[in-house]
PDB file of C-alpha atoms in Angstrom:
ATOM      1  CA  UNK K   1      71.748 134.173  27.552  1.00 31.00           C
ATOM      2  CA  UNK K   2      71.941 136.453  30.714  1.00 41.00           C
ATOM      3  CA  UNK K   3      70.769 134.529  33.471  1.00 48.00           C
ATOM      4  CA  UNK K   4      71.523 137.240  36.420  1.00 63.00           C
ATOM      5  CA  UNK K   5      72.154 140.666  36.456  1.00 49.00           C
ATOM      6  CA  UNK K   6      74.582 141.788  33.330  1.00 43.00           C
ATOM      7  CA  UNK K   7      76.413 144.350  31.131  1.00 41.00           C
ATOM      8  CA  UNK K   8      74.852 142.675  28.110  1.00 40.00           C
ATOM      9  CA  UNK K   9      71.492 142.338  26.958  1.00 40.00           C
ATOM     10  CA  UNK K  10      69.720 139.013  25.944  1.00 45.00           C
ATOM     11  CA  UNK K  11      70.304 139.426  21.975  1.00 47.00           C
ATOM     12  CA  UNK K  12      73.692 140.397  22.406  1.00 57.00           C
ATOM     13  CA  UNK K  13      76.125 137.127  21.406  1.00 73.00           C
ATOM     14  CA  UNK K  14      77.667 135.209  24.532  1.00 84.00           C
ATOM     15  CA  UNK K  15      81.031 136.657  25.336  1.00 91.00           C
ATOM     16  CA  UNK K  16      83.459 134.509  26.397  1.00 95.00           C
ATOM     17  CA  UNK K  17      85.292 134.685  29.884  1.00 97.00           C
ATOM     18  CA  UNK K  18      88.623 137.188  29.969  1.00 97.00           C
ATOM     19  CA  UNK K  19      91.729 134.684  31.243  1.00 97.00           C
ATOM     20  CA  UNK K  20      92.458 135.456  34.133  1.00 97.00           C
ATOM     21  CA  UNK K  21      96.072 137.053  34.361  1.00 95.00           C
ATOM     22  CA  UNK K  22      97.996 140.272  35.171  1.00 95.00           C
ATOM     23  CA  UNK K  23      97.863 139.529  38.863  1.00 95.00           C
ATOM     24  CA  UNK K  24     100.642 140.036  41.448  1.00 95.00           C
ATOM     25  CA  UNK K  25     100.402 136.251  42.942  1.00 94.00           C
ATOM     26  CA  UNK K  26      97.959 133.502  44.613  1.00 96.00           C
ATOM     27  CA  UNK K  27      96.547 132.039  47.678  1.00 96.00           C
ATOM     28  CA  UNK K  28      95.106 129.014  48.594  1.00 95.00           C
ATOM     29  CA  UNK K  29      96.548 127.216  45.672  1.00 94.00           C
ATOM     30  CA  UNK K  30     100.481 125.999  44.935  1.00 89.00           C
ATOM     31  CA  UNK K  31     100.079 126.717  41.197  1.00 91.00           C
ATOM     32  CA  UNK K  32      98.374 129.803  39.323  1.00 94.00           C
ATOM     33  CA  UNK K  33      94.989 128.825  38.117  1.00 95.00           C
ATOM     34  CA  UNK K  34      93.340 129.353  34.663  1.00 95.00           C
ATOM     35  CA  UNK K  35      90.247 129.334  33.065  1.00 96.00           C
ATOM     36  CA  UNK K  36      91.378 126.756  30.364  1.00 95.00           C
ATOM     37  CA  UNK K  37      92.228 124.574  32.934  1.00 94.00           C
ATOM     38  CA  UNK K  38      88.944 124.577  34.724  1.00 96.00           C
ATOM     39  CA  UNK K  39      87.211 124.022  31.516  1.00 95.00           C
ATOM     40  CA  UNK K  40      83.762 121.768  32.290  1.00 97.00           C
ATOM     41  CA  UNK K  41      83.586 123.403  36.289  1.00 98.00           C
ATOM     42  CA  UNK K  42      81.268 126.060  36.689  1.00 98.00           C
ATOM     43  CA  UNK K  43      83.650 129.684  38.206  1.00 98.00           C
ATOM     44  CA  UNK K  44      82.353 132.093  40.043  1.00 98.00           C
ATOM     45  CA  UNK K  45      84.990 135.325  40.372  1.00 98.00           C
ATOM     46  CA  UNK K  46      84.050 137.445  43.443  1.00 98.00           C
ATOM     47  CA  UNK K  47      85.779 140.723  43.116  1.00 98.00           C
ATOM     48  CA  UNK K  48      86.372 142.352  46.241  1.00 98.00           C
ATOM     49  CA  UNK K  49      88.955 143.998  48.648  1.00 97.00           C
ATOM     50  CA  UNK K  50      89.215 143.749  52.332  1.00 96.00           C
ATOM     51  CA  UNK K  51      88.362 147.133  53.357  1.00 94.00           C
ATOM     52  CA  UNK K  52      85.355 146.746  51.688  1.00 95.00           C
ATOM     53  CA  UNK K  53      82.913 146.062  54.608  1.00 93.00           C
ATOM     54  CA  UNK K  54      80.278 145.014  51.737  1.00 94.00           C
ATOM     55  CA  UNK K  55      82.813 142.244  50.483  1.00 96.00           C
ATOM     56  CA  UNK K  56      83.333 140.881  53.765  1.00 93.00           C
ATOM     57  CA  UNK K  57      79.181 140.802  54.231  1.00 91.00           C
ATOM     58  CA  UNK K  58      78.936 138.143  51.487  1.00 94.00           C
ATOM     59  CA  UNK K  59      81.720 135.639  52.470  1.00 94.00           C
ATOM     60  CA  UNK K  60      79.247 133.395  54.462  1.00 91.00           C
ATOM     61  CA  UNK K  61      77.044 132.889  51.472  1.00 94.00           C
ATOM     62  CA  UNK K  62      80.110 131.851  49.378  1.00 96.00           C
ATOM     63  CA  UNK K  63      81.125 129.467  52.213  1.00 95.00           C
ATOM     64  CA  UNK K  64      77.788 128.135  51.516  1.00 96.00           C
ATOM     65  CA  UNK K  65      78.232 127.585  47.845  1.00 97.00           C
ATOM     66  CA  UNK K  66      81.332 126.360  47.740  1.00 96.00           C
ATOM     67  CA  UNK K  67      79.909 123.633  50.479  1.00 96.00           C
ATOM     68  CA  UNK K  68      76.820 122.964  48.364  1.00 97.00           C
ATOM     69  CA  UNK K  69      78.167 122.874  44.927  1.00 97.00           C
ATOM     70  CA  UNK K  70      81.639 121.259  45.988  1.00 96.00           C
ATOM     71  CA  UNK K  71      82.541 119.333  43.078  1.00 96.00           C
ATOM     72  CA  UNK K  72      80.762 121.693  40.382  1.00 97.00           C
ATOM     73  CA  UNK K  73      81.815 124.833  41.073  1.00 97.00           C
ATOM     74  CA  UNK K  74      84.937 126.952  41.927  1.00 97.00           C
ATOM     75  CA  UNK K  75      85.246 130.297  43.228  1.00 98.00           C
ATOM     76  CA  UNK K  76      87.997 132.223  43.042  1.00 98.00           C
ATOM     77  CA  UNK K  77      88.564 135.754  44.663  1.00 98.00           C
ATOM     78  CA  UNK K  78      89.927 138.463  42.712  1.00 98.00           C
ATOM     79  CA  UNK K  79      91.536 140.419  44.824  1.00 98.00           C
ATOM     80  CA  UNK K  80      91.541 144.303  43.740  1.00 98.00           C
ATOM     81  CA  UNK K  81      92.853 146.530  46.030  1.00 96.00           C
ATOM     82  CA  UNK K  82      91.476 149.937  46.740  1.00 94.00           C
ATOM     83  CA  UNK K  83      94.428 150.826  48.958  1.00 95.00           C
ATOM     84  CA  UNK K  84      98.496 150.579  48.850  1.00 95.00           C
ATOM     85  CA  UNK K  85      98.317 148.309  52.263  1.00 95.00           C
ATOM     86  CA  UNK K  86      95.434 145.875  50.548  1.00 97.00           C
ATOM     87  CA  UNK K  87      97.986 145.685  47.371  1.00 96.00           C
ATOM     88  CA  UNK K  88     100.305 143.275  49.809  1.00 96.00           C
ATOM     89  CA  UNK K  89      99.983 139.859  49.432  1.00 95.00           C
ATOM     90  CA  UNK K  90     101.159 139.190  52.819  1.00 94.00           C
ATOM     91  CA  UNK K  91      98.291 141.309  54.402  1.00 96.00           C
ATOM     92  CA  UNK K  92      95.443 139.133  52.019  1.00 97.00           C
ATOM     93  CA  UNK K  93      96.884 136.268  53.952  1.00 94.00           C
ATOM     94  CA  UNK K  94      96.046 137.648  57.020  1.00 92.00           C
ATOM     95  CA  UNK K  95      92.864 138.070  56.344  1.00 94.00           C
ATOM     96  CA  UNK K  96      92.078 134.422  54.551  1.00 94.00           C
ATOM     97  CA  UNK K  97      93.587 133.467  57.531  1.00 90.00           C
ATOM     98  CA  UNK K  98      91.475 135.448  59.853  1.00 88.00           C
ATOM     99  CA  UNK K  99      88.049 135.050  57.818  1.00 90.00           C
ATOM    100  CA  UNK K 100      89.255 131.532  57.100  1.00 89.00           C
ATOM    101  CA  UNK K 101      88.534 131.634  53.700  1.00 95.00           C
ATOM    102  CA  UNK K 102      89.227 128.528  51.515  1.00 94.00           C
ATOM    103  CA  UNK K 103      89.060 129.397  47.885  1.00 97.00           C
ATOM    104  CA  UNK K 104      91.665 130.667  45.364  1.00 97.00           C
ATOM    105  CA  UNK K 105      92.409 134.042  45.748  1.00 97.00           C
ATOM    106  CA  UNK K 106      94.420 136.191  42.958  1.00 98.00           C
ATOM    107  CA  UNK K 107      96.294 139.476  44.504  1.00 98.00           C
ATOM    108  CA  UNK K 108      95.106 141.324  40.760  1.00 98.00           C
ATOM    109  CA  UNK K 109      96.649 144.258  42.692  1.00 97.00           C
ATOM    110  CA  UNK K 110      97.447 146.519  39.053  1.00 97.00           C
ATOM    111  CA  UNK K 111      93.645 145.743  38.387  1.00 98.00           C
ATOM    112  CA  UNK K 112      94.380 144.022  35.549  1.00 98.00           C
ATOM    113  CA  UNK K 113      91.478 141.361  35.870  1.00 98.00           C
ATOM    114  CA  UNK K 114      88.833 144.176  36.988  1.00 98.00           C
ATOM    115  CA  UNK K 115      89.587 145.562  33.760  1.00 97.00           C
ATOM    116  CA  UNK K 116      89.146 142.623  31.491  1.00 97.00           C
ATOM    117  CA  UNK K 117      86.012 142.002  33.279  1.00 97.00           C
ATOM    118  CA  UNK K 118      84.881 145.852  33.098  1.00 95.00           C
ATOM    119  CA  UNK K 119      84.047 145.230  36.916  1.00 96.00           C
ATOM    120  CA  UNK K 120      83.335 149.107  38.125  1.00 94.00           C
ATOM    121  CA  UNK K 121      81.801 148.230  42.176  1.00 95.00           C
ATOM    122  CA  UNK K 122      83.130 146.269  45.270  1.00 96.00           C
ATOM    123  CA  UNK K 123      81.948 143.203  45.831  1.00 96.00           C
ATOM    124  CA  UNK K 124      81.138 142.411  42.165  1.00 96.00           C
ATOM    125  CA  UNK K 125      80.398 138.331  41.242  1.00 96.00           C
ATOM    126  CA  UNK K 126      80.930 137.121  37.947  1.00 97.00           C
ATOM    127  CA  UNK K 127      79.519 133.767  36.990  1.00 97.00           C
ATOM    128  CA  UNK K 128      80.988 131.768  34.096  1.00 97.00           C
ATOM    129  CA  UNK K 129      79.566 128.145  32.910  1.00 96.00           C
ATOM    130  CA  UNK K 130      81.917 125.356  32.147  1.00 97.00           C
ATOM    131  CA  UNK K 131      81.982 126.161  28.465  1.00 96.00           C
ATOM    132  CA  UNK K 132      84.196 129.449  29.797  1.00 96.00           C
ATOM    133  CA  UNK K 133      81.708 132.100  28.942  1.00 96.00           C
ATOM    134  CA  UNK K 134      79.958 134.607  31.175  1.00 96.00           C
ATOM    135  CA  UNK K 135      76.460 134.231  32.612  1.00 95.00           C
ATOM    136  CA  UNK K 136      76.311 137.433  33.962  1.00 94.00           C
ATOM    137  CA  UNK K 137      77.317 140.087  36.542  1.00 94.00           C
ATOM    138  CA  UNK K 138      76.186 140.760  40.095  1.00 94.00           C
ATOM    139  CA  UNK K 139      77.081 143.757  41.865  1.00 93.00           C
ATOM    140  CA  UNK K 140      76.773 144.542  45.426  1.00 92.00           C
ATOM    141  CA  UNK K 141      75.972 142.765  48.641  1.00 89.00           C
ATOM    142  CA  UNK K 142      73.313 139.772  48.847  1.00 82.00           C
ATOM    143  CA  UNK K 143      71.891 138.072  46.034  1.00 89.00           C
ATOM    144  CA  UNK K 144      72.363 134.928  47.041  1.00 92.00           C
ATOM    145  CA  UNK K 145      69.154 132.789  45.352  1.00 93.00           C
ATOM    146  CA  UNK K 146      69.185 133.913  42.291  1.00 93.00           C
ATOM    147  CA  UNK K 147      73.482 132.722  41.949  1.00 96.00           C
ATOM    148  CA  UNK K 148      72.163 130.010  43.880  1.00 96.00           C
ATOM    149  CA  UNK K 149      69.383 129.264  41.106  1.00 94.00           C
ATOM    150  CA  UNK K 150      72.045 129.525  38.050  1.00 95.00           C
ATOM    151  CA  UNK K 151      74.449 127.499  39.720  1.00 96.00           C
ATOM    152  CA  UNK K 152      72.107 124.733  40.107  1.00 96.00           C
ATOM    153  CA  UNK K 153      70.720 125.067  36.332  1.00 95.00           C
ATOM    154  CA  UNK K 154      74.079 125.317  34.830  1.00 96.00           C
ATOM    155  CA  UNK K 155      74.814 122.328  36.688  1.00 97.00           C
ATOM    156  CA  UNK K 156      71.755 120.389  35.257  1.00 96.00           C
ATOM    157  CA  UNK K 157      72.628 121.780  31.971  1.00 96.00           C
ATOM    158  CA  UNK K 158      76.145 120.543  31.525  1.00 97.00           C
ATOM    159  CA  UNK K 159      76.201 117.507  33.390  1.00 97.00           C
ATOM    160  CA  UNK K 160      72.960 116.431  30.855  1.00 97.00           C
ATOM    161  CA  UNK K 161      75.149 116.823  28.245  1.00 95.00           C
ATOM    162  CA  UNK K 162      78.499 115.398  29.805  1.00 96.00           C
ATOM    163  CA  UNK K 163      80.405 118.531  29.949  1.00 97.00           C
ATOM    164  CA  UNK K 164      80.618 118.948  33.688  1.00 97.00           C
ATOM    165  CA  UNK K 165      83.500 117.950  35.700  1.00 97.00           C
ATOM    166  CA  UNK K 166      82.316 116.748  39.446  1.00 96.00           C
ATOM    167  CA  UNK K 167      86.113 115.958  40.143  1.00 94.00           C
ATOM    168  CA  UNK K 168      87.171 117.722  43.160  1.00 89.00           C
ATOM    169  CA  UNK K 169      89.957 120.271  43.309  1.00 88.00           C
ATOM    170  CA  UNK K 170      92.742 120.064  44.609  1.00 83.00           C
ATOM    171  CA  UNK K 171      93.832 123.141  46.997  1.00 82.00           C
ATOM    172  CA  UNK K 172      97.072 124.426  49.394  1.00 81.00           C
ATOM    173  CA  UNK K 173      95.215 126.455  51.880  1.00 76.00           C
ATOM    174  CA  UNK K 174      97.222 128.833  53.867  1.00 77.00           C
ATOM    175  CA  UNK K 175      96.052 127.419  57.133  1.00 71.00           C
ATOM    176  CA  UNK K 176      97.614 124.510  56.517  1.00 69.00           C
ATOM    177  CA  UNK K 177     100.726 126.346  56.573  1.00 68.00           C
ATOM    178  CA  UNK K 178     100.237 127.994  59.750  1.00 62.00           C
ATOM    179  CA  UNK K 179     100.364 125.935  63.120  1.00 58.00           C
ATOM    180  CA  UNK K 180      97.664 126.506  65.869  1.00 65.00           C
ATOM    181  CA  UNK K 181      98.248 129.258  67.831  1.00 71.00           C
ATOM    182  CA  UNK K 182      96.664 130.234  71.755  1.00 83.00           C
ATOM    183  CA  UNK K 183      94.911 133.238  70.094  1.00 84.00           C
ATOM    184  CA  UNK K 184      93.871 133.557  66.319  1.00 83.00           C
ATOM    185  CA  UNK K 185      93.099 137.350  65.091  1.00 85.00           C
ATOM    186  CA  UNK K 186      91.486 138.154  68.406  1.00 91.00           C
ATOM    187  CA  UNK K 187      89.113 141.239  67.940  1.00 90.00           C
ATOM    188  CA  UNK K 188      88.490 143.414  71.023  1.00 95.00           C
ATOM    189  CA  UNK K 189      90.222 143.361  74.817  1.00 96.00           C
ATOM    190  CA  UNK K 190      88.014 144.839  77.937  1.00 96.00           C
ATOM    191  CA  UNK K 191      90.169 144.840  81.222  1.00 96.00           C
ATOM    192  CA  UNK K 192      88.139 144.878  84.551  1.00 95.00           C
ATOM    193  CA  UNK K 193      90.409 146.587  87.105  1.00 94.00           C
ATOM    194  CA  UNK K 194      88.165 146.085  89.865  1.00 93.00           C
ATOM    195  CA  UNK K 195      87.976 142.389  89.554  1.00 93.00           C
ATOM    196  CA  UNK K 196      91.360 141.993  88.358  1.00 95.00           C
ATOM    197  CA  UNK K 197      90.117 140.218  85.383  1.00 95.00           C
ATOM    198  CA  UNK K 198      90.741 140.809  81.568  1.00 96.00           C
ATOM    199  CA  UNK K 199      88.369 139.643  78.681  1.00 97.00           C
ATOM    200  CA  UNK K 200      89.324 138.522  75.119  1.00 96.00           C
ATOM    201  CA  UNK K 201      87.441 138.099  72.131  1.00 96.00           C
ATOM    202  CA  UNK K 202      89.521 135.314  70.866  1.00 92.00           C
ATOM    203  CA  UNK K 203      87.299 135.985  67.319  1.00 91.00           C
ATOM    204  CA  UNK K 204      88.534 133.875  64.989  1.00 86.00           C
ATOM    205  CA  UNK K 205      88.674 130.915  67.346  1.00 90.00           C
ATOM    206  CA  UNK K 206      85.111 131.644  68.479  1.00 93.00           C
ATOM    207  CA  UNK K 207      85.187 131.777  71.797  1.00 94.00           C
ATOM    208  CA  UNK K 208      85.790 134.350  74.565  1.00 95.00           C
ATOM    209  CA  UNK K 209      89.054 134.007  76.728  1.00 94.00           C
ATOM    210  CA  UNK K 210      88.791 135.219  80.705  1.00 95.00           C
ATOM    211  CA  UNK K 211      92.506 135.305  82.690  1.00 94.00           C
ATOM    212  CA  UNK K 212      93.787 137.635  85.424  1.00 94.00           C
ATOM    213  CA  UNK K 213      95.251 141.175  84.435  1.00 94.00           C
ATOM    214  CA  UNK K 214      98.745 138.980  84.773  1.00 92.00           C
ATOM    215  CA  UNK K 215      97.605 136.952  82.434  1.00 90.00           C
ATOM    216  CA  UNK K 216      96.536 133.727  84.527  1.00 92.00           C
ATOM    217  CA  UNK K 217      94.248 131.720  82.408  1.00 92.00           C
ATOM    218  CA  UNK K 218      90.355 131.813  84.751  1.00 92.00           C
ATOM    219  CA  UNK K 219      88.034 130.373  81.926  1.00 92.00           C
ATOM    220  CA  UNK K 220      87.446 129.992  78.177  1.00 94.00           C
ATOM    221  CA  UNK K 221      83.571 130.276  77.111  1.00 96.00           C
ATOM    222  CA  UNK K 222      82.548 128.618  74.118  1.00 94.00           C
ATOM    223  CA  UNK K 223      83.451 125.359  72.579  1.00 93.00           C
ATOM    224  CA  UNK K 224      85.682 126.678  69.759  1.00 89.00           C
ATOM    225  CA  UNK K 225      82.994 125.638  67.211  1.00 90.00           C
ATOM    226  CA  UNK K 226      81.000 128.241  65.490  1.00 89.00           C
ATOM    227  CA  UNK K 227      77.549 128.426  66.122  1.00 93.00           C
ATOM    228  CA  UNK K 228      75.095 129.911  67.872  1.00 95.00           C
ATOM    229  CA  UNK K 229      74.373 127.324  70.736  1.00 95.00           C
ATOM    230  CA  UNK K 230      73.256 128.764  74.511  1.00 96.00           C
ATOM    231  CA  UNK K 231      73.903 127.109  77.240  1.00 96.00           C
ATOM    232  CA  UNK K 232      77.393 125.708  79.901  1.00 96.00           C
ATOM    233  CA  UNK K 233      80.518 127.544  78.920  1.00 94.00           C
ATOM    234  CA  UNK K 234      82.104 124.805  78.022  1.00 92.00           C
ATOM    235  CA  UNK K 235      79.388 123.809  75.145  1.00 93.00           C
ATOM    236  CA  UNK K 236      78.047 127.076  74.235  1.00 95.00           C
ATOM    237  CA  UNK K 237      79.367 128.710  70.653  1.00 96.00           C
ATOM    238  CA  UNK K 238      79.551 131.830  69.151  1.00 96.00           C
ATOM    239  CA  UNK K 239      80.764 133.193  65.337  1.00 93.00           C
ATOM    240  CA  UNK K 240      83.653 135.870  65.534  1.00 92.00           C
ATOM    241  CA  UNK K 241      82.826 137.775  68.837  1.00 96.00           C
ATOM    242  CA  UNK K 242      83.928 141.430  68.999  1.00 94.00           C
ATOM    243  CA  UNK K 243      82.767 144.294  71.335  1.00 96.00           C
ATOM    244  CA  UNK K 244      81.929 143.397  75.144  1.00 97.00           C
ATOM    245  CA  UNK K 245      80.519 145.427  77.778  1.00 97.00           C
ATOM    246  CA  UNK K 246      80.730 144.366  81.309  1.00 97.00           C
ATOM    247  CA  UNK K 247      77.920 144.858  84.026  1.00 95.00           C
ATOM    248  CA  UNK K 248      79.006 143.188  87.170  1.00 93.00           C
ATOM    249  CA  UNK K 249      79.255 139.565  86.659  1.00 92.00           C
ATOM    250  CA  UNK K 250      77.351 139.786  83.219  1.00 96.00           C
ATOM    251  CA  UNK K 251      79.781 140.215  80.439  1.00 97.00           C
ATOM    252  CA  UNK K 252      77.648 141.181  76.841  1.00 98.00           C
ATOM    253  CA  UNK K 253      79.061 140.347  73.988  1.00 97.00           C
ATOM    254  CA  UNK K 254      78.457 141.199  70.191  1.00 97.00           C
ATOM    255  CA  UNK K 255      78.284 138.172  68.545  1.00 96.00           C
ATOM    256  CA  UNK K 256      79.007 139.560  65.041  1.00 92.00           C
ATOM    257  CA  UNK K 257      78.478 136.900  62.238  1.00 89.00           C
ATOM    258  CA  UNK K 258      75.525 135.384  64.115  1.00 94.00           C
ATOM    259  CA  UNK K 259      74.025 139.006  64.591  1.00 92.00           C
ATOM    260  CA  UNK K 260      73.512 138.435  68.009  1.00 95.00           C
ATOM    261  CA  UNK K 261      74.322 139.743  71.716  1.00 96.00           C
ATOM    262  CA  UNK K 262      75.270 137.226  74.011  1.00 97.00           C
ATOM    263  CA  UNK K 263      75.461 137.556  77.654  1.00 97.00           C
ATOM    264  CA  UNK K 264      77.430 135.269  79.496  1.00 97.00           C
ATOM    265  CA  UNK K 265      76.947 134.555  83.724  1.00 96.00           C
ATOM    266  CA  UNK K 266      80.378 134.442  84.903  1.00 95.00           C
ATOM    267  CA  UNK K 267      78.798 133.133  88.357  1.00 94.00           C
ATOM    268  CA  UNK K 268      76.887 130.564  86.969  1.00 95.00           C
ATOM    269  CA  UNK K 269      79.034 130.304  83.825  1.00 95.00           C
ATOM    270  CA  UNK K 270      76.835 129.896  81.032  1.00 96.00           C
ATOM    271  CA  UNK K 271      76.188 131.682  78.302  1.00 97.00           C
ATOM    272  CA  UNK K 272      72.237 132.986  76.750  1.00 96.00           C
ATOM    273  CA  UNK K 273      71.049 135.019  73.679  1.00 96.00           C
ATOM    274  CA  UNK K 274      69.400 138.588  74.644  1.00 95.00           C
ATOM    275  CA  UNK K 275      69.026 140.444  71.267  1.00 93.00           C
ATOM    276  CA  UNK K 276      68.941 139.658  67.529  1.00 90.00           C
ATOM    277  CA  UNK K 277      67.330 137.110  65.205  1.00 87.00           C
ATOM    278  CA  UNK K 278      70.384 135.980  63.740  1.00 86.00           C
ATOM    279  CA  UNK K 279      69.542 138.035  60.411  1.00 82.00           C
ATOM    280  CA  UNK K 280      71.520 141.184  59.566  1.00 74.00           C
ATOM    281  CA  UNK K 281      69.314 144.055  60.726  1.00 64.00           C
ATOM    282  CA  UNK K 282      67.998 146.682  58.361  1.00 59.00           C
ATOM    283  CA  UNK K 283      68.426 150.005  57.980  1.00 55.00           C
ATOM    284  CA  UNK K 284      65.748 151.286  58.794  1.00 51.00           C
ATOM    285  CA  UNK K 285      64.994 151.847  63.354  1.00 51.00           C
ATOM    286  CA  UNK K 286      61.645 150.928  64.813  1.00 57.00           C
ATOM    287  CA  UNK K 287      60.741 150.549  68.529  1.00 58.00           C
ATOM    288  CA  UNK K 288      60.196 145.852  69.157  1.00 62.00           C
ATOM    289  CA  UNK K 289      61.172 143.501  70.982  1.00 69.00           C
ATOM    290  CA  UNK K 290      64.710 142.834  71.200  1.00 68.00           C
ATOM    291  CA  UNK K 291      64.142 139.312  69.672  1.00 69.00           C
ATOM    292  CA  UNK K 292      61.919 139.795  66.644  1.00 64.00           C
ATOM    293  CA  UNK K 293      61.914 140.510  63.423  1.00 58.00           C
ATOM    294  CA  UNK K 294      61.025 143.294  61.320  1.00 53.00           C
ATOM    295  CA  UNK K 295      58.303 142.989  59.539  1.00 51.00           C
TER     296      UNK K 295
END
């Protein structure tokens, strides 16, 4: 039976999971996976491209999945390009690499998946149960109870009757293949020529780099960890910072997967929250406080 939202109704028979093949090659694995092989895990296929800015949206809540349901479930990205550049495998490894993404990923660059799955919207989740057939179909961004519900019933389910494998899996992440590097993908530059000083959003190592316009290393703020933590530079975090603007010594920054602006004292060097809740803001504007929520 459908469990989320699906192409099929209720009294419609179960339909068993497409394989999943036709793609141009994988990441974040040494071998090609199958859905034979991963017969007793629970799969979740998120089908998405990465100049879908929806797709990206919903890559923390997978993070959390795959963290919560570690030895039950596997997710693997299908990979559909909309674009000739998103078609390259080398440029998916950038971004894995950038969004440090740690599941499978399958380049199905000829859509050849996205047809067997009659997927027809970017970011589209498909869940399958460790008998290999599908739960059900959810489009779009969010959405994360209710995949967070069947996850944890199908788990219940299967393991009751012995059919779930809890063995971890086995992965070759492409950060392992890449050494650590002084910057990783950083995301914005804002030179001061007044103070002689230029600022880098060193984004994917979370943390904001400060040298001369030479290049002379003055300061990194921010631990390196991601988080959301005020405080010294040294133990204050932030999660992928982007944009800056710079007002004297006061250098705002937008904090972009904590939803935050940061402003960081580059007298006193530390680093405090101004503006956001740390929730993705809706759509709709309203006159509050820079700090609350909407109702």
């Amino acid at each position: 039976a459908e469990r989320l939202t699906g192409h099929a109704s209720q009294s419609q028979p179960r339909r068993r999971a497409p394989e999943i093949s036709g793609g141009r090659g994988w990441l974040n694995t040494d071998k090609p996976l199958s859905l034979a092989a991963l017969k007793g895990k629970i799969v979740l296929l998120d089908f998405w491209t990465y100049g879908c800015v929806n797709c990206m949206h919903i890559i923390p809540g997978l993070k959390k999945l795959e963290k919560k349901f570690a030895n039950q479930l596997i997710i693997i990205g299908v990979h559909s390009g909309k674009f000739s550049t998103e078609k390259e495998t080398e440029n998916i490894r950038r971004i894995i690499l950038r969004y440090e993404i740690e599941h499978p990923i399958v380049n199905d660059a000829d859509f050849a998946v996205w047809r067997a799955y009659n997927v027809n919207a970017w970011p589209t989740r498909v869940l399958i149960d460790p008998a290999g057939y599908i739960v059900g179909y959810v489009p779009g961004e969010g959405n994360y109870e209710p995949i967070d519900r069947a996850i944890t019933q199908l788990a219940a389910e299967f393991r009751a009757r012995g059919e779930l494998n809890e063995q971890p899996l086995s992965l070759a992440l492409e950060r392992a293949k890449v050494g650590d590097l002084p910057l990783a993908f950083p995301g914005k530059v804002l030179a001061d020529a007044k103070g002689d000083r230029l600022f880098i959003a060193d984004s994917s190592h979370n943390r904001i780099i400060v040298t001369k316009l030479d290049g002379t290393l003055l300061e990194a703020v921010g631990s390196g960890e991601s988080g959301a933590a005020d405080g010294p530079s040294s133990k204050a975090s932030f999660f992928r910072p982007q944009g800056m603007a710079l007002d004297g010594d006061f250098l705002y920054v937008a904090d972009t997967e904590n939803h935050l602006i940061r402003r960081i004292d580059l007298r006193s060097h530390t680093v405090e929250t101004v503006a956001g809740t740390g929730r993705q803001a809706r759509r709709e504007i309203r006159s509050r406080p820079p700090r609350r929520r909407s109702p």
